[in-house]
Short mmCIF file of C-alpha atoms and ligand atoms in Angstrom, two decimals:
data_model
loop_
_atom_site.label_atom_id
_atom_site.label_comp_id
_atom_site.label_asym_id
_atom_site.label_seq_id
_atom_site.Cartn_x
_atom_site.Cartn_y
_atom_site.Cartn_z
CA MET A 26 49.95 179.98 4.34
CA ASN A 27 47.05 181.47 2.38
CA ILE A 28 43.63 179.80 2.13
CA THR A 29 44.33 178.20 -1.28
CA ARG A 30 47.59 176.66 -0.07
CA ILE A 31 45.93 175.32 3.07
CA PHE A 32 43.22 173.76 0.90
CA ILE A 33 45.79 172.16 -1.44
CA ALA A 34 47.78 170.84 1.53
CA LEU A 35 44.62 169.29 2.97
CA LEU A 36 43.79 167.68 -0.36
CA LEU A 37 47.28 166.23 -0.71
CA SER A 38 47.33 164.85 2.82
CA CYS A 39 44.01 163.13 2.16
CA ALA A 40 45.21 161.55 -1.10
CA GLY A 41 47.52 158.99 0.49
CA ALA A 42 46.14 158.70 4.00
CA CYS A 43 42.71 160.11 4.73
CA THR A 44 41.41 158.85 8.05
CA SER A 45 37.79 159.63 7.28
CA ALA A 46 35.67 156.78 5.94
CA ALA A 47 32.59 159.02 5.78
CA GLU A 48 30.25 158.43 2.88
CA PRO A 49 31.51 160.40 -0.14
CA ALA A 50 29.33 162.16 -2.70
CA SER A 51 26.90 159.76 -4.35
CA PRO A 52 26.87 159.48 -8.17
CA PRO A 53 23.51 160.24 -9.83
CA ALA A 54 21.23 157.40 -10.98
CA ILE A 55 21.16 156.71 -14.72
CA ASP A 56 18.08 155.68 -16.69
CA ALA A 57 17.80 152.83 -19.20
CA ALA A 58 18.58 155.06 -22.19
CA ALA A 59 21.72 156.45 -20.55
CA SER A 60 22.79 152.95 -19.62
CA ALA A 61 22.33 151.70 -23.20
CA LYS A 62 24.40 154.65 -24.40
CA LEU A 63 27.17 153.71 -21.98
CA ALA A 64 27.16 150.14 -23.32
CA VAL A 65 27.78 151.56 -26.81
CA GLU A 66 30.58 153.72 -25.42
CA VAL A 67 32.21 150.68 -23.80
CA ARG A 68 32.08 148.90 -27.14
CA GLU A 69 33.88 151.85 -28.78
CA GLU A 70 36.57 151.74 -26.10
CA VAL A 71 37.11 148.04 -26.79
CA ARG A 72 37.43 148.83 -30.50
CA HIS A 73 39.95 151.55 -29.64
CA ALA A 74 42.14 149.30 -27.47
CA TRP A 75 41.88 146.40 -29.91
CA GLN A 76 42.98 148.70 -32.75
CA GLY A 77 46.06 149.65 -30.68
CA TYR A 78 46.87 145.97 -30.11
CA LYS A 79 46.40 145.25 -33.83
CA GLN A 80 48.59 148.13 -34.95
CA TYR A 81 51.48 147.74 -32.51
CA ALA A 82 51.44 144.21 -31.08
CA TRP A 83 49.65 141.92 -33.52
CA GLY A 84 50.56 138.27 -32.90
CA HIS A 85 52.12 139.02 -29.49
CA ASP A 86 50.74 138.48 -26.01
CA ASP A 87 50.00 142.08 -25.06
CA LEU A 88 50.30 145.68 -26.17
CA ALA A 89 52.73 147.87 -24.20
CA PRO A 90 50.60 151.02 -24.51
CA LEU A 91 53.15 153.72 -23.59
CA SER A 92 56.11 152.49 -25.62
CA LYS A 93 53.66 151.36 -28.35
CA GLY A 94 55.20 147.97 -28.89
CA PRO A 95 54.59 144.30 -28.12
CA HIS A 96 55.01 142.57 -24.78
CA ASP A 97 55.36 138.77 -24.46
CA TRP A 98 55.19 136.70 -21.30
CA TYR A 99 57.66 134.03 -22.48
CA ALA A 100 60.24 133.52 -25.24
CA SER A 101 57.43 133.01 -27.73
CA SER A 102 53.93 134.42 -27.84
CA LEU A 103 50.88 132.46 -26.69
CA LEU A 104 48.46 135.09 -28.03
CA MET A 105 47.20 136.03 -24.57
CA THR A 106 45.31 139.13 -25.71
CA PRO A 107 43.50 137.58 -28.71
CA VAL A 108 42.46 134.47 -26.75
CA ASP A 109 41.40 136.47 -23.69
CA ALA A 110 39.58 139.01 -25.88
CA LEU A 111 37.75 136.76 -28.35
CA ASP A 112 34.55 136.04 -26.40
CA THR A 113 34.28 139.71 -25.41
CA LEU A 114 34.53 140.75 -29.07
CA ILE A 115 31.79 138.24 -29.91
CA ILE A 116 29.48 139.25 -27.05
CA LEU A 117 29.89 142.94 -27.88
CA GLY A 118 29.06 142.28 -31.55
CA LEU A 119 32.46 143.41 -32.87
CA LYS A 120 32.30 140.93 -35.74
CA ASP A 121 35.29 141.97 -37.85
CA GLU A 122 37.54 142.15 -34.81
CA ALA A 123 36.27 138.76 -33.59
CA ASN A 124 36.88 137.14 -36.96
CA ASP A 125 40.42 138.56 -37.12
CA ALA A 126 41.15 137.26 -33.60
CA ARG A 127 39.67 133.84 -34.32
CA GLU A 128 41.66 133.34 -37.53
CA LEU A 129 44.88 134.46 -35.83
CA ILE A 130 44.32 131.98 -33.01
CA ALA A 131 43.25 129.09 -35.24
CA THR A 132 46.16 129.49 -37.66
CA LYS A 133 49.01 130.69 -35.45
CA LEU A 134 48.54 129.48 -31.87
CA ASN A 135 51.00 126.66 -31.28
CA PHE A 136 51.47 125.10 -27.84
CA ASP A 137 54.43 122.94 -28.89
CA GLN A 138 56.91 125.31 -27.24
CA ASP A 139 59.88 124.60 -24.97
CA ILE A 140 58.72 127.07 -22.32
CA TYR A 141 57.70 126.79 -18.67
CA VAL A 142 54.31 128.44 -18.25
CA LYS A 143 52.27 129.37 -15.18
CA HIS A 144 49.70 126.63 -14.85
CA PHE A 145 47.05 128.79 -13.16
CA GLU A 146 47.32 131.79 -15.48
CA ILE A 147 47.36 129.68 -18.64
CA THR A 148 44.36 127.70 -17.43
CA ILE A 149 42.14 130.65 -16.55
CA ARG A 150 43.11 132.82 -19.52
CA LEU A 151 43.90 130.46 -22.41
CA LEU A 152 42.04 127.26 -21.59
CA GLY A 153 39.05 129.28 -20.35
CA GLY A 154 39.15 131.59 -23.37
CA LEU A 155 39.43 128.77 -25.92
CA LEU A 156 36.56 126.84 -24.33
CA SER A 157 34.16 129.77 -24.09
CA SER A 158 34.97 130.88 -27.64
CA TYR A 159 34.44 127.33 -28.86
CA GLN A 160 31.04 127.21 -27.19
CA LEU A 161 30.10 130.54 -28.77
CA THR A 162 31.34 129.74 -32.31
CA HIS A 163 31.34 125.92 -32.55
CA ASP A 164 34.69 126.29 -34.33
CA GLU A 165 36.26 122.83 -33.83
CA ARG A 166 39.76 124.28 -34.21
CA LEU A 167 39.34 126.04 -30.87
CA LEU A 168 38.33 122.85 -29.05
CA LYS A 169 41.28 121.03 -30.63
CA LEU A 170 43.62 123.71 -29.32
CA ALA A 171 42.02 123.49 -25.86
CA ASP A 172 42.44 119.69 -25.79
CA ASP A 173 46.07 119.97 -26.91
CA LEU A 174 46.73 122.58 -24.22
CA GLY A 175 44.97 120.49 -21.55
CA THR A 176 47.10 117.44 -22.43
CA ARG A 177 50.29 119.48 -22.17
CA LEU A 178 49.27 121.01 -18.82
CA LEU A 179 48.20 117.73 -17.15
CA PRO A 180 51.70 116.83 -15.81
CA ALA A 181 51.32 119.82 -13.47
CA PHE A 182 49.08 117.61 -11.30
CA ASP A 183 51.71 114.86 -10.86
CA SER A 184 52.95 115.83 -7.40
CA PRO A 185 53.03 113.73 -4.20
CA SER A 186 50.23 115.85 -2.69
CA GLY A 187 48.00 116.11 -5.78
CA LEU A 188 48.39 119.87 -5.49
CA PRO A 189 49.67 121.21 -8.83
CA TRP A 190 53.19 122.46 -9.47
CA VAL A 191 53.33 126.15 -10.28
CA GLU A 192 54.87 125.79 -13.75
CA VAL A 193 54.89 123.19 -16.49
CA ASN A 194 56.94 122.98 -19.68
CA LEU A 195 54.54 122.82 -22.61
CA ARG A 196 56.82 120.61 -24.70
CA THR A 197 58.57 118.34 -22.21
CA GLY A 198 55.94 118.14 -19.48
CA LYS A 199 58.62 118.88 -16.86
CA THR A 200 57.38 120.77 -13.83
CA ARG A 201 58.81 123.21 -11.29
CA GLY A 202 57.74 125.67 -8.61
CA ASN A 203 57.13 124.39 -5.09
CA GLU A 204 55.58 127.37 -3.38
CA SER A 205 51.97 127.73 -4.40
CA ASN A 206 48.68 128.96 -2.97
CA PRO A 207 44.96 128.09 -2.84
CA ALA A 208 44.08 130.28 -5.83
CA GLU A 209 46.59 128.43 -7.99
CA SER A 210 45.51 124.96 -6.84
CA GLY A 211 41.78 125.64 -6.56
CA THR A 212 40.96 127.71 -9.65
CA LEU A 213 41.13 125.00 -12.29
CA LEU A 214 38.00 122.88 -12.16
CA LEU A 215 35.63 125.07 -14.20
CA GLU A 216 38.04 124.93 -17.15
CA TYR A 217 39.28 121.32 -16.83
CA GLY A 218 35.78 120.14 -16.00
CA THR A 219 34.31 121.78 -19.10
CA LEU A 220 37.14 120.30 -21.18
CA ALA A 221 36.35 116.87 -19.73
CA ARG A 222 32.68 117.21 -20.66
CA LEU A 223 33.40 118.45 -24.18
CA THR A 224 36.06 115.84 -25.00
CA GLY A 225 34.70 112.90 -23.02
CA LYS A 226 38.02 112.62 -21.11
CA PRO A 227 37.17 112.42 -17.38
CA ILE A 228 40.85 112.65 -16.37
CA TYR A 229 40.64 116.42 -16.76
CA TYR A 230 37.79 116.68 -14.25
CA ASP A 231 39.31 114.20 -11.81
CA LYS A 232 42.77 115.81 -11.61
CA ALA A 233 41.44 119.34 -11.14
CA LYS A 234 38.85 118.22 -8.62
CA ARG A 235 41.47 116.39 -6.59
CA ALA A 236 43.58 119.60 -6.46
CA LEU A 237 40.55 121.51 -5.19
CA VAL A 238 39.70 118.90 -2.56
CA GLU A 239 43.34 118.60 -1.42
CA THR A 240 43.35 122.36 -0.89
CA TYR A 241 40.12 122.21 1.11
CA ASN A 242 41.34 119.23 3.16
CA ARG A 243 44.24 121.33 4.40
CA ARG A 244 41.98 124.03 5.91
CA GLY A 245 42.72 125.05 9.46
CA LYS A 246 40.54 124.56 12.54
CA THR A 247 38.72 127.75 11.64
CA GLY A 248 37.69 126.34 8.24
CA LEU A 249 39.91 128.89 6.49
CA VAL A 250 42.90 128.29 4.23
CA GLY A 251 46.27 130.03 4.39
CA ALA A 252 48.28 132.17 1.97
CA SER A 253 50.85 129.62 0.69
CA PHE A 254 51.91 125.97 0.87
CA ASP A 255 54.66 123.68 -0.35
CA VAL A 256 53.44 121.50 -3.24
CA ALA A 257 55.76 118.56 -2.51
CA SER A 258 55.03 118.20 1.21
CA GLY A 259 51.53 119.69 1.13
CA LYS A 260 52.41 121.68 4.28
CA TRP A 261 51.46 125.29 4.85
CA ILE A 262 54.19 127.92 4.56
CA ASP A 263 52.05 130.93 5.51
CA SER A 264 48.92 130.56 7.65
CA ASP A 265 47.67 134.11 7.04
CA SER A 266 44.10 133.93 5.74
CA HIS A 267 42.13 136.53 3.76
CA ILE A 268 39.96 136.79 0.64
CA GLY A 269 42.49 138.63 -1.56
CA GLY A 270 45.00 137.60 -4.22
CA GLY A 271 46.43 134.11 -3.80
CA ILE A 272 43.25 132.80 -2.13
CA ASP A 273 40.33 134.69 -3.75
CA SER A 274 39.30 132.49 -6.67
CA TYR A 275 39.64 129.24 -4.67
CA TYR A 276 36.49 130.30 -2.80
CA GLU A 277 34.93 131.56 -6.04
CA TYR A 278 35.32 128.12 -7.67
CA LEU A 279 33.79 126.22 -4.76
CA TRP A 280 30.54 128.06 -5.43
CA LYS A 281 30.81 128.23 -9.21
CA CYS A 282 31.66 124.52 -9.65
CA TRP A 283 28.45 123.74 -7.81
CA LYS A 284 26.61 126.12 -10.15
CA LEU A 285 28.18 124.79 -13.36
CA PHE A 286 28.47 121.07 -12.66
CA GLY A 287 25.98 120.55 -9.84
CA ASP A 288 28.85 118.93 -7.91
CA LYS A 289 27.52 118.49 -4.36
CA ASP A 290 31.03 118.15 -2.87
CA CYS A 291 31.73 121.65 -4.09
CA LEU A 292 28.52 122.95 -2.51
CA ALA A 293 29.42 121.34 0.85
CA MET A 294 32.96 122.77 0.72
CA TRP A 295 31.54 126.19 -0.15
CA GLN A 296 29.07 126.11 2.76
CA THR A 297 31.78 125.31 5.31
CA SER A 298 34.09 127.91 3.83
CA ILE A 299 31.68 130.83 3.59
CA ALA A 300 30.55 130.26 7.18
CA ALA A 301 34.22 130.41 8.29
CA ILE A 302 34.88 133.53 6.21
CA ASN A 303 31.91 135.36 7.69
CA ARG A 304 32.75 134.24 11.19
CA HIS A 305 36.46 135.06 11.23
CA LEU A 306 37.12 137.62 8.49
CA ALA A 307 33.98 139.79 8.20
CA ASP A 308 34.57 143.19 9.81
CA PRO A 309 31.47 145.42 9.93
CA ARG A 310 32.35 149.09 10.48
CA ASP A 311 29.93 152.02 10.56
CA ASP A 312 27.34 151.34 7.86
CA VAL A 313 29.55 149.18 5.64
CA LEU A 314 31.44 145.89 5.75
CA TRP A 315 35.07 144.91 5.17
CA TYR A 316 36.92 141.59 5.30
CA ARG A 317 40.14 141.44 7.30
CA HIS A 318 43.05 138.98 7.63
CA ALA A 319 43.14 136.27 10.32
CA ASP A 320 45.20 133.21 11.14
CA MET A 321 43.75 130.05 9.56
CA ASN A 322 44.44 127.94 12.65
CA THR A 323 43.59 130.22 15.55
CA GLY A 324 41.36 132.86 13.97
CA LYS A 325 43.57 135.55 15.55
CA HIS A 326 42.86 138.84 13.81
CA GLY A 327 45.51 140.16 11.42
CA GLN A 328 45.79 143.14 9.09
CA THR A 329 42.86 145.37 8.15
CA GLU A 330 43.99 145.13 4.54
CA TYR A 331 41.71 145.09 1.50
CA GLY A 332 42.34 145.99 -2.16
CA SER A 333 41.35 145.78 -5.80
CA LEU A 334 41.53 141.97 -5.91
CA HIS A 335 39.36 141.56 -2.79
CA ALA A 336 36.63 143.54 -4.53
CA PHE A 337 35.40 140.43 -6.40
CA PHE A 338 33.83 139.27 -3.14
CA PRO A 339 30.65 141.42 -3.20
CA GLY A 340 29.87 139.76 -6.54
CA LEU A 341 30.42 136.29 -5.15
CA LEU A 342 28.29 137.07 -2.10
CA ALA A 343 25.48 138.31 -4.34
CA TYR A 344 25.77 135.34 -6.71
CA SER A 345 25.58 132.91 -3.80
CA GLY A 346 22.50 134.65 -2.36
CA ASP A 347 23.85 136.95 0.38
CA LEU A 348 22.69 140.29 -0.95
CA ALA A 349 22.80 142.05 2.43
CA ARG A 350 26.55 141.54 2.87
CA ALA A 351 27.18 142.03 -0.86
CA ARG A 352 25.65 145.52 -0.85
CA LYS A 353 27.63 146.67 2.17
CA LEU A 354 30.92 145.33 0.88
CA GLU A 355 30.45 146.88 -2.58
CA GLU A 356 29.69 150.22 -0.91
CA ALA A 357 32.90 149.87 1.11
CA SER A 358 34.86 148.97 -2.03
CA PHE A 359 33.47 152.00 -3.83
CA ARG A 360 34.60 154.26 -0.99
CA MET A 361 38.08 152.83 -1.44
CA TRP A 362 37.75 153.67 -5.16
CA GLN A 363 36.51 157.19 -4.49
CA GLN A 364 39.33 158.15 -2.15
CA ASN A 365 41.59 158.78 -5.15
CA GLY A 366 39.10 158.55 -8.00
CA ILE A 367 40.35 155.03 -8.78
CA GLU A 368 41.17 152.07 -6.56
CA PRO A 369 44.62 151.01 -5.28
CA GLU A 370 46.03 147.50 -5.26
CA SER A 371 46.13 147.49 -1.47
CA PHE A 372 44.49 149.62 1.20
CA ASP A 373 44.24 149.76 5.01
CA TYR A 374 40.57 150.32 5.69
CA ALA A 375 41.03 151.00 9.41
CA GLN A 376 43.28 153.96 8.63
CA PHE A 377 41.70 154.65 5.24
CA LYS A 378 45.20 154.67 3.81
CA VAL A 379 46.74 153.43 0.56
CA LEU A 380 49.33 150.69 1.13
CA GLU A 381 50.23 149.79 -2.47
CA PRO A 382 49.19 152.52 -4.91
CA SER A 383 49.23 150.78 -8.30
CA TYR A 384 46.17 150.00 -10.46
CA ALA A 385 46.61 147.15 -12.97
CA LEU A 386 43.30 147.84 -14.84
CA ARG A 387 41.68 145.26 -12.59
CA PRO A 388 38.00 144.31 -13.08
CA GLU A 389 36.84 142.96 -9.72
CA ILE A 390 34.91 145.93 -8.36
CA ILE A 391 33.10 146.24 -11.72
CA GLU A 392 32.43 142.49 -11.76
CA SER A 393 30.71 142.93 -8.39
CA ALA A 394 28.66 145.86 -9.68
CA PHE A 395 27.57 143.61 -12.57
CA TYR A 396 26.38 140.78 -10.29
CA LEU A 397 24.62 143.20 -7.96
CA ASN A 398 22.90 144.92 -10.88
CA ARG A 399 21.64 141.56 -12.15
CA LEU A 400 20.53 140.22 -8.78
CA ASP A 401 19.60 143.22 -6.62
CA ALA A 402 17.42 145.34 -8.93
CA SER A 403 18.69 148.64 -7.51
CA PRO A 404 19.73 151.58 -9.75
CA ARG A 405 22.69 152.09 -7.42
CA TRP A 406 25.03 149.64 -9.15
CA ARG A 407 24.76 151.16 -12.60
CA ALA A 408 25.19 154.60 -11.04
CA ILE A 409 28.47 153.68 -9.38
CA GLY A 410 29.47 151.76 -12.52
CA ALA A 411 28.95 154.92 -14.60
CA GLN A 412 31.19 156.84 -12.21
CA MET A 413 33.87 154.15 -12.35
CA PHE A 414 33.74 154.01 -16.15
CA ALA A 415 34.22 157.79 -16.35
CA ASP A 416 37.19 157.59 -13.95
CA PHE A 417 38.65 154.59 -15.77
CA ARG A 418 38.54 156.46 -19.08
CA ARG A 419 39.87 159.64 -17.58
CA TYR A 420 42.92 158.18 -15.91
CA CYS A 421 43.79 155.06 -17.94
CA ARG A 422 42.93 155.75 -21.60
CA ASN A 423 45.67 156.87 -23.95
CA GLU A 424 45.89 157.28 -27.70
CA VAL A 425 46.51 153.58 -28.42
CA GLY A 426 44.68 151.77 -25.64
CA TYR A 427 44.52 151.71 -21.84
CA THR A 428 47.45 151.95 -19.43
CA ALA A 429 47.87 150.58 -15.94
CA LEU A 430 48.79 153.14 -13.27
CA LYS A 431 51.93 153.11 -11.13
CA SER A 432 50.05 155.18 -8.59
CA VAL A 433 46.39 156.02 -8.14
CA VAL A 434 47.53 158.97 -6.01
CA SER A 435 49.80 160.66 -8.59
CA LYS A 436 48.07 158.98 -11.61
CA GLU A 437 51.51 158.22 -13.07
CA ARG A 438 51.07 155.64 -15.83
CA LYS A 439 52.65 152.24 -16.38
CA ASP A 440 53.50 150.59 -19.72
CA ARG A 441 51.16 147.58 -19.32
CA MET A 442 47.78 146.60 -20.68
CA GLU A 443 47.06 143.13 -19.30
CA SER A 444 44.89 140.85 -21.42
CA PHE A 445 42.26 140.77 -18.66
CA VAL A 446 41.27 144.32 -19.57
CA PHE A 447 39.60 142.73 -22.64
CA ALA A 448 38.47 139.50 -21.01
CA GLU A 449 37.06 141.08 -17.87
CA THR A 450 37.21 144.83 -17.29
CA PHE A 451 35.54 145.89 -20.54
CA LYS A 452 33.24 142.86 -20.54
CA TYR A 453 31.90 143.58 -17.06
CA PHE A 454 31.43 147.28 -17.85
CA TYR A 455 29.50 146.30 -20.97
CA LEU A 456 27.37 143.67 -19.23
CA LEU A 457 26.62 146.10 -16.42
CA PHE A 458 25.19 148.68 -18.84
CA ALA A 459 23.73 146.45 -21.59
CA SER A 460 20.39 144.64 -21.38
CA LYS A 461 20.22 141.18 -19.77
CA ASP A 462 19.98 139.59 -23.22
CA ALA A 463 23.71 140.22 -23.73
CA LEU A 464 24.46 137.27 -21.44
CA ASP A 465 22.08 134.74 -19.87
CA LEU A 466 23.39 134.09 -16.36
CA ASP A 467 21.04 131.12 -16.03
CA THR A 468 22.83 129.10 -18.70
CA VAL A 469 26.48 130.07 -18.22
CA VAL A 470 28.95 130.44 -15.38
CA LEU A 471 31.74 132.98 -15.82
CA ASN A 472 35.18 131.68 -14.95
CA THR A 473 37.52 133.85 -12.89
CA GLU A 474 38.74 135.50 -16.12
CA ALA A 475 35.09 136.22 -17.11
CA HIS A 476 34.97 133.56 -19.82
CA PRO A 477 31.36 132.31 -19.92
CA LEU A 478 31.19 128.51 -19.76
CA ARG A 479 27.94 126.84 -20.72
CA ARG A 480 26.55 123.83 -18.92
CA VAL A 481 27.34 120.61 -20.77
CA VAL A 482 25.33 117.70 -19.41
CA ALA A 483 27.40 114.93 -20.95
CA GLN A 484 29.94 114.58 -23.70
CA GLY A 485 28.75 116.68 -26.63
CA LYS A 486 28.67 120.26 -27.77
C1 DMJ B 520 42.48 137.92 -13.45
O1 DMJ B 520 43.46 137.21 -14.14
C2 DMJ B 520 41.56 136.99 -12.71
O2 DMJ B 520 40.40 137.68 -12.36
C3 DMJ B 520 42.19 136.41 -11.47
O3 DMJ B 520 41.28 135.63 -10.73
C4 DMJ B 520 42.72 137.53 -10.60
N1 DMJ B 520 43.51 138.47 -11.30
C5 DMJ B 520 43.14 138.96 -12.60
C6 DMJ B 520 42.40 140.26 -12.64
O4 DMJ B 520 42.67 141.14 -11.65
#
């Protein structure tokens, strides 16, 4: 084997399973002018992807960016991309695009459909998107749509346990789906609570709060919750605890519901939970920090698994005041990103090895960089954000939009562009690089889909 071939072999072996977690090369700091320029570049990328949606998938849920056609979640479209994108288009000042999206939504979105929809996804994307866009535009048509959607979703809460069924039929109100998880039952109150305040219908707040409290009440002796439960019996199916997908935003909403509504129950539940997370899941290694799996009842350590969804947690730590842990966890997350130049869905940090190689255009690590940049006043977070934006463009952009990746190792593409790329990924990149005036974090709380919800003291607008 000659020197070049040895070098290539070493590179390839490191791509999937590199055992070294040593600190990789550090991206250079960027000044205010460079950051402002990046914000403009993000805006142009949003325009590019929106143009692709408009040309090839107008009126449908999503653009399939490789086949250049529409993709719908159900038998009929619920305009996922326009609703998820609208507040981003407004915040970025893309006025024509925002007006087009708003008119499409106001004139074509119809929830009277005989389809079973995912309660959690529809709440965070559509209800959240309609409410934030209503608060930004004062367009009453958007609030009317949100109220109609909320009414149609409410039967999801009618279970013996108070934990919501996974799916609800928008026309008949019939429900189905027994196996659920804390993220699905506990990531509803910001949206339903805002709807309650804006419509003067407290039932929305009460139902969603009960689901959150019922989830919390089922925590194990450790204070942690598990990975899945049965909605009818309220019993746990899987006691594995972690901060990743299926649990993640339950913890996020405990803190954020305190921030948005000043609900002291939420603060108390958050305090118990974050203490348990740091006691049983935090895993400091070398100069960084990871969060592992553990059993919710015994605290017995489980997998050393982390991934793109877990990477929201540095942001939540920073937002709730724990900057020391937030910095270390974001640094760890960025090392995961740098191993292949973009982050995988799932990763074993003890072996520094990719477990599930896909990248769905997820925002969480950028969301965390945004919170740290706002709250930590270090140039580091924009510097790593600039690196991630360059990588994101390099590997995911195509001629009509952005594509997910089947593998961050091979960079093979996938024919999906989820609506959250507009709602979250681009929005967090923009907010990371733009000035603070772009969004006042003192007056809004971002839902888990990055829809900014403004405090509403009582019924009113
Ligand atoms: C989004 O729909 C939300 O951020 C949710 O909480 C988790 N998954 C996606 C983005 O990765």
